[in-house]
Amino acid sequence: MPIVLKYLITFIIGMVPIIELRGAIPIGVGMGLSYFEAFICSFLGNIIPIYFIVKFIRPLFDFFGRWKPFKKIIDWATNKATRKIEENTRLQTYTALALFLFVAIPIPGTGAWVGSLIANFLNLPPKKAIPPIVAGVLTAGVIVLGVTAATYGGIQYIFSHS
């Protein structure tokens, strides 16, 4: 497979919600990319959607909110997020840190996509939302990179010593 195709596949997988760079890094390494190449491709793929989600998801919510089933879900999520923030002054003070930590922990259901949606629900402007999300993606990427390197190294060790 051409190297450019490997880069592109890793980049695109990094953009996919839920999978994001948690899946893109190991897949890129598994296709033969270096750890650095897999990290960079998946990181770039993962951060590109952030700005668009933070900045433009609200018009989509407004558009889909015109239909009752979507409106119920959107209103429920928005009201719940808003209420939690309004009730907790600590959360208001540490919103950026909380957003960073949420995105930085590489488990399913966290990540850039959900972090960007949360930032939107909290009405954070892009200037305040994007830096902690990008920092969280970077941190999650380093964690996933370490786990991937340890896993692949361990597997190679086992096969070379069997």
Short mmCIF file of C-alpha atoms in Angstrom, two decimals:
data_model
loop_
_atom_site.label_atom_id
_atom_site.label_comp_id
_atom_site.label_asym_id
_atom_site.label_seq_id
_atom_site.Cartn_x
_atom_site.Cartn_y
_atom_site.Cartn_z
CA MET A 1 0.00 0.00 0.00
CA PRO A 2 1.44 3.44 -0.89
CA ILE A 3 2.59 5.52 2.09
CA VAL A 4 0.32 8.42 1.12
CA LEU A 5 -2.69 6.10 1.34
CA LYS A 6 -1.58 4.96 4.80
CA TYR A 7 -1.32 8.61 5.87
CA LEU A 8 -4.76 9.37 4.44
CA ILE A 9 -6.43 6.35 6.07
CA THR A 10 -4.90 7.20 9.46
CA PHE A 11 -5.91 10.86 9.05
CA ILE A 12 -9.51 9.99 8.14
CA ILE A 13 -9.87 7.46 10.97
CA GLY A 14 -8.67 10.22 13.31
CA MET A 15 -11.61 12.34 12.15
CA VAL A 16 -14.25 9.67 12.82
CA PRO A 17 -16.36 10.33 15.93
CA ILE A 18 -15.86 7.89 18.83
CA ILE A 19 -12.87 6.16 17.13
CA GLU A 20 -10.80 9.35 16.75
CA LEU A 21 -7.08 9.06 17.43
CA ARG A 22 -7.64 6.27 19.96
CA GLY A 23 -8.17 3.95 17.02
CA ALA A 24 -6.19 5.82 14.36
CA ILE A 25 -2.80 5.56 16.06
CA PRO A 26 -2.81 1.77 16.52
CA ILE A 27 -4.24 1.28 13.02
CA GLY A 28 -1.61 3.56 11.48
CA VAL A 29 1.19 1.73 13.31
CA GLY A 30 -0.37 -1.58 12.31
CA MET A 31 -0.26 -0.49 8.65
CA GLY A 32 3.47 0.14 8.98
CA LEU A 33 3.65 3.86 9.77
CA SER A 34 6.20 4.94 12.34
CA TYR A 35 4.81 5.91 15.73
CA PHE A 36 5.52 9.56 14.93
CA GLU A 37 3.80 9.41 11.53
CA ALA A 38 0.74 7.65 12.98
CA PHE A 39 0.56 10.19 15.81
CA ILE A 40 0.81 13.25 13.53
CA CYS A 41 -1.73 11.96 10.97
CA SER A 42 -4.27 10.96 13.60
CA PHE A 43 -3.74 14.13 15.66
CA LEU A 44 -4.32 16.38 12.65
CA GLY A 45 -7.36 14.37 11.61
CA ASN A 46 -8.76 14.57 15.12
CA ILE A 47 -8.35 18.32 15.62
CA ILE A 48 -9.74 19.50 12.27
CA PRO A 49 -13.43 18.95 13.18
CA ILE A 50 -13.10 20.80 16.53
CA TYR A 51 -13.48 24.34 15.20
CA PHE A 52 -16.43 23.42 12.99
CA ILE A 53 -18.27 21.63 15.78
CA VAL A 54 -17.68 24.40 18.33
CA LYS A 55 -18.54 27.16 15.87
CA PHE A 56 -21.29 25.70 13.68
CA ILE A 57 -23.15 22.94 15.52
CA ARG A 58 -25.64 25.39 17.03
CA PRO A 59 -27.27 26.18 13.64
CA LEU A 60 -27.62 22.44 13.07
CA PHE A 61 -29.25 22.08 16.49
CA ASP A 62 -31.61 24.93 15.59
CA PHE A 63 -32.38 23.34 12.22
CA PHE A 64 -33.05 19.85 13.61
CA GLY A 65 -34.79 21.34 16.65
CA ARG A 66 -37.74 22.14 14.41
CA TRP A 67 -38.71 18.46 14.52
CA LYS A 68 -40.16 17.18 17.74
CA PRO A 69 -38.00 14.05 18.33
CA PHE A 70 -34.76 15.99 17.77
CA LYS A 71 -36.01 19.00 19.73
CA LYS A 72 -36.62 16.86 22.82
CA ILE A 73 -33.10 15.44 22.75
CA ILE A 74 -31.42 18.76 22.01
CA ASP A 75 -33.42 20.63 24.66
CA TRP A 76 -32.78 17.92 27.25
CA ALA A 77 -29.02 17.90 26.66
CA THR A 78 -28.75 21.70 26.52
CA ASN A 79 -30.83 22.22 29.66
CA LYS A 80 -28.93 19.56 31.58
CA ALA A 81 -25.53 21.01 30.66
CA THR A 82 -26.62 24.58 31.34
CA ARG A 83 -28.18 23.67 34.69
CA LYS A 84 -25.04 21.83 35.85
CA ILE A 85 -22.86 24.83 35.02
CA GLU A 86 -25.20 27.37 36.60
CA GLU A 87 -25.50 25.32 39.80
CA ASN A 88 -21.78 24.82 40.27
CA THR A 89 -19.57 27.90 40.55
CA ARG A 90 -16.45 25.73 40.69
CA LEU A 91 -17.36 24.26 37.35
CA GLN A 92 -17.75 27.78 35.95
CA THR A 93 -14.26 28.63 37.19
CA TYR A 94 -12.62 25.43 36.00
CA THR A 95 -14.53 24.81 32.77
CA ALA A 96 -11.39 24.83 30.60
CA LEU A 97 -9.60 22.40 32.93
CA ALA A 98 -12.63 20.10 33.06
CA LEU A 99 -12.92 20.17 29.27
CA PHE A 100 -9.20 19.39 28.93
CA LEU A 101 -9.40 16.46 31.36
CA PHE A 102 -12.52 15.10 29.70
CA VAL A 103 -10.88 15.07 26.27
CA ALA A 104 -7.46 13.92 27.55
CA ILE A 105 -8.71 10.67 29.06
CA PRO A 106 -8.64 8.22 26.14
CA ILE A 107 -11.71 6.11 26.84
CA PRO A 108 -14.80 5.60 24.67
CA GLY A 109 -17.28 8.46 24.94
CA THR A 110 -14.65 11.11 25.57
CA GLY A 111 -12.63 12.94 22.97
CA ALA A 112 -12.61 15.92 20.67
CA TRP A 113 -16.07 15.40 19.20
CA VAL A 114 -17.90 15.06 22.50
CA GLY A 115 -15.72 17.73 24.11
CA SER A 116 -16.61 20.11 21.28
CA LEU A 117 -20.31 19.35 21.71
CA ILE A 118 -20.02 19.99 25.44
CA ALA A 119 -18.28 23.30 24.77
CA ASN A 120 -21.12 24.23 22.46
CA PHE A 121 -23.77 23.27 25.02
CA LEU A 122 -21.93 25.48 27.51
CA ASN A 123 -21.89 28.34 24.99
CA LEU A 124 -18.12 28.60 25.19
CA PRO A 125 -16.71 30.76 22.40
CA PRO A 126 -14.16 29.05 20.15
CA LYS A 127 -11.29 31.06 21.70
CA LYS A 128 -12.03 29.52 25.10
CA ALA A 129 -13.08 26.07 23.94
CA ILE A 130 -10.53 25.10 21.32
CA PRO A 131 -7.24 25.38 23.30
CA PRO A 132 -8.23 22.95 26.10
CA ILE A 133 -9.75 20.54 23.58
CA VAL A 134 -6.61 20.55 21.41
CA ALA A 135 -4.44 20.13 24.53
CA GLY A 136 -6.66 17.23 25.57
CA VAL A 137 -6.33 15.59 22.15
CA LEU A 138 -2.54 16.01 22.35
CA THR A 139 -2.46 14.43 25.82
CA ALA A 140 -4.77 11.57 24.81
CA GLY A 141 -2.60 11.01 21.76
CA VAL A 142 0.55 10.73 23.86
CA ILE A 143 -1.20 8.24 26.18
CA VAL A 144 -2.49 6.16 23.26
CA LEU A 145 0.92 6.34 21.61
CA GLY A 146 2.55 4.99 24.78
CA VAL A 147 0.03 2.18 25.13
CA THR A 148 0.37 1.34 21.43
CA ALA A 149 4.17 1.27 21.63
CA ALA A 150 4.07 -0.90 24.76
CA THR A 151 1.54 -3.27 23.20
CA TYR A 152 3.32 -3.65 19.87
CA GLY A 153 6.70 -3.91 21.62
CA GLY A 154 5.34 -6.55 23.99
CA ILE A 155 3.82 -8.56 21.17
CA GLN A 156 7.05 -8.39 19.16
CA TYR A 157 9.03 -9.46 22.22
CA ILE A 158 6.77 -12.45 22.85
CA PHE A 159 7.01 -13.63 19.22
CA SER A 160 10.77 -13.13 19.03
CA HIS A 161 11.33 -15.15 22.23
CA SER A 162 8.97 -18.04 21.61
#
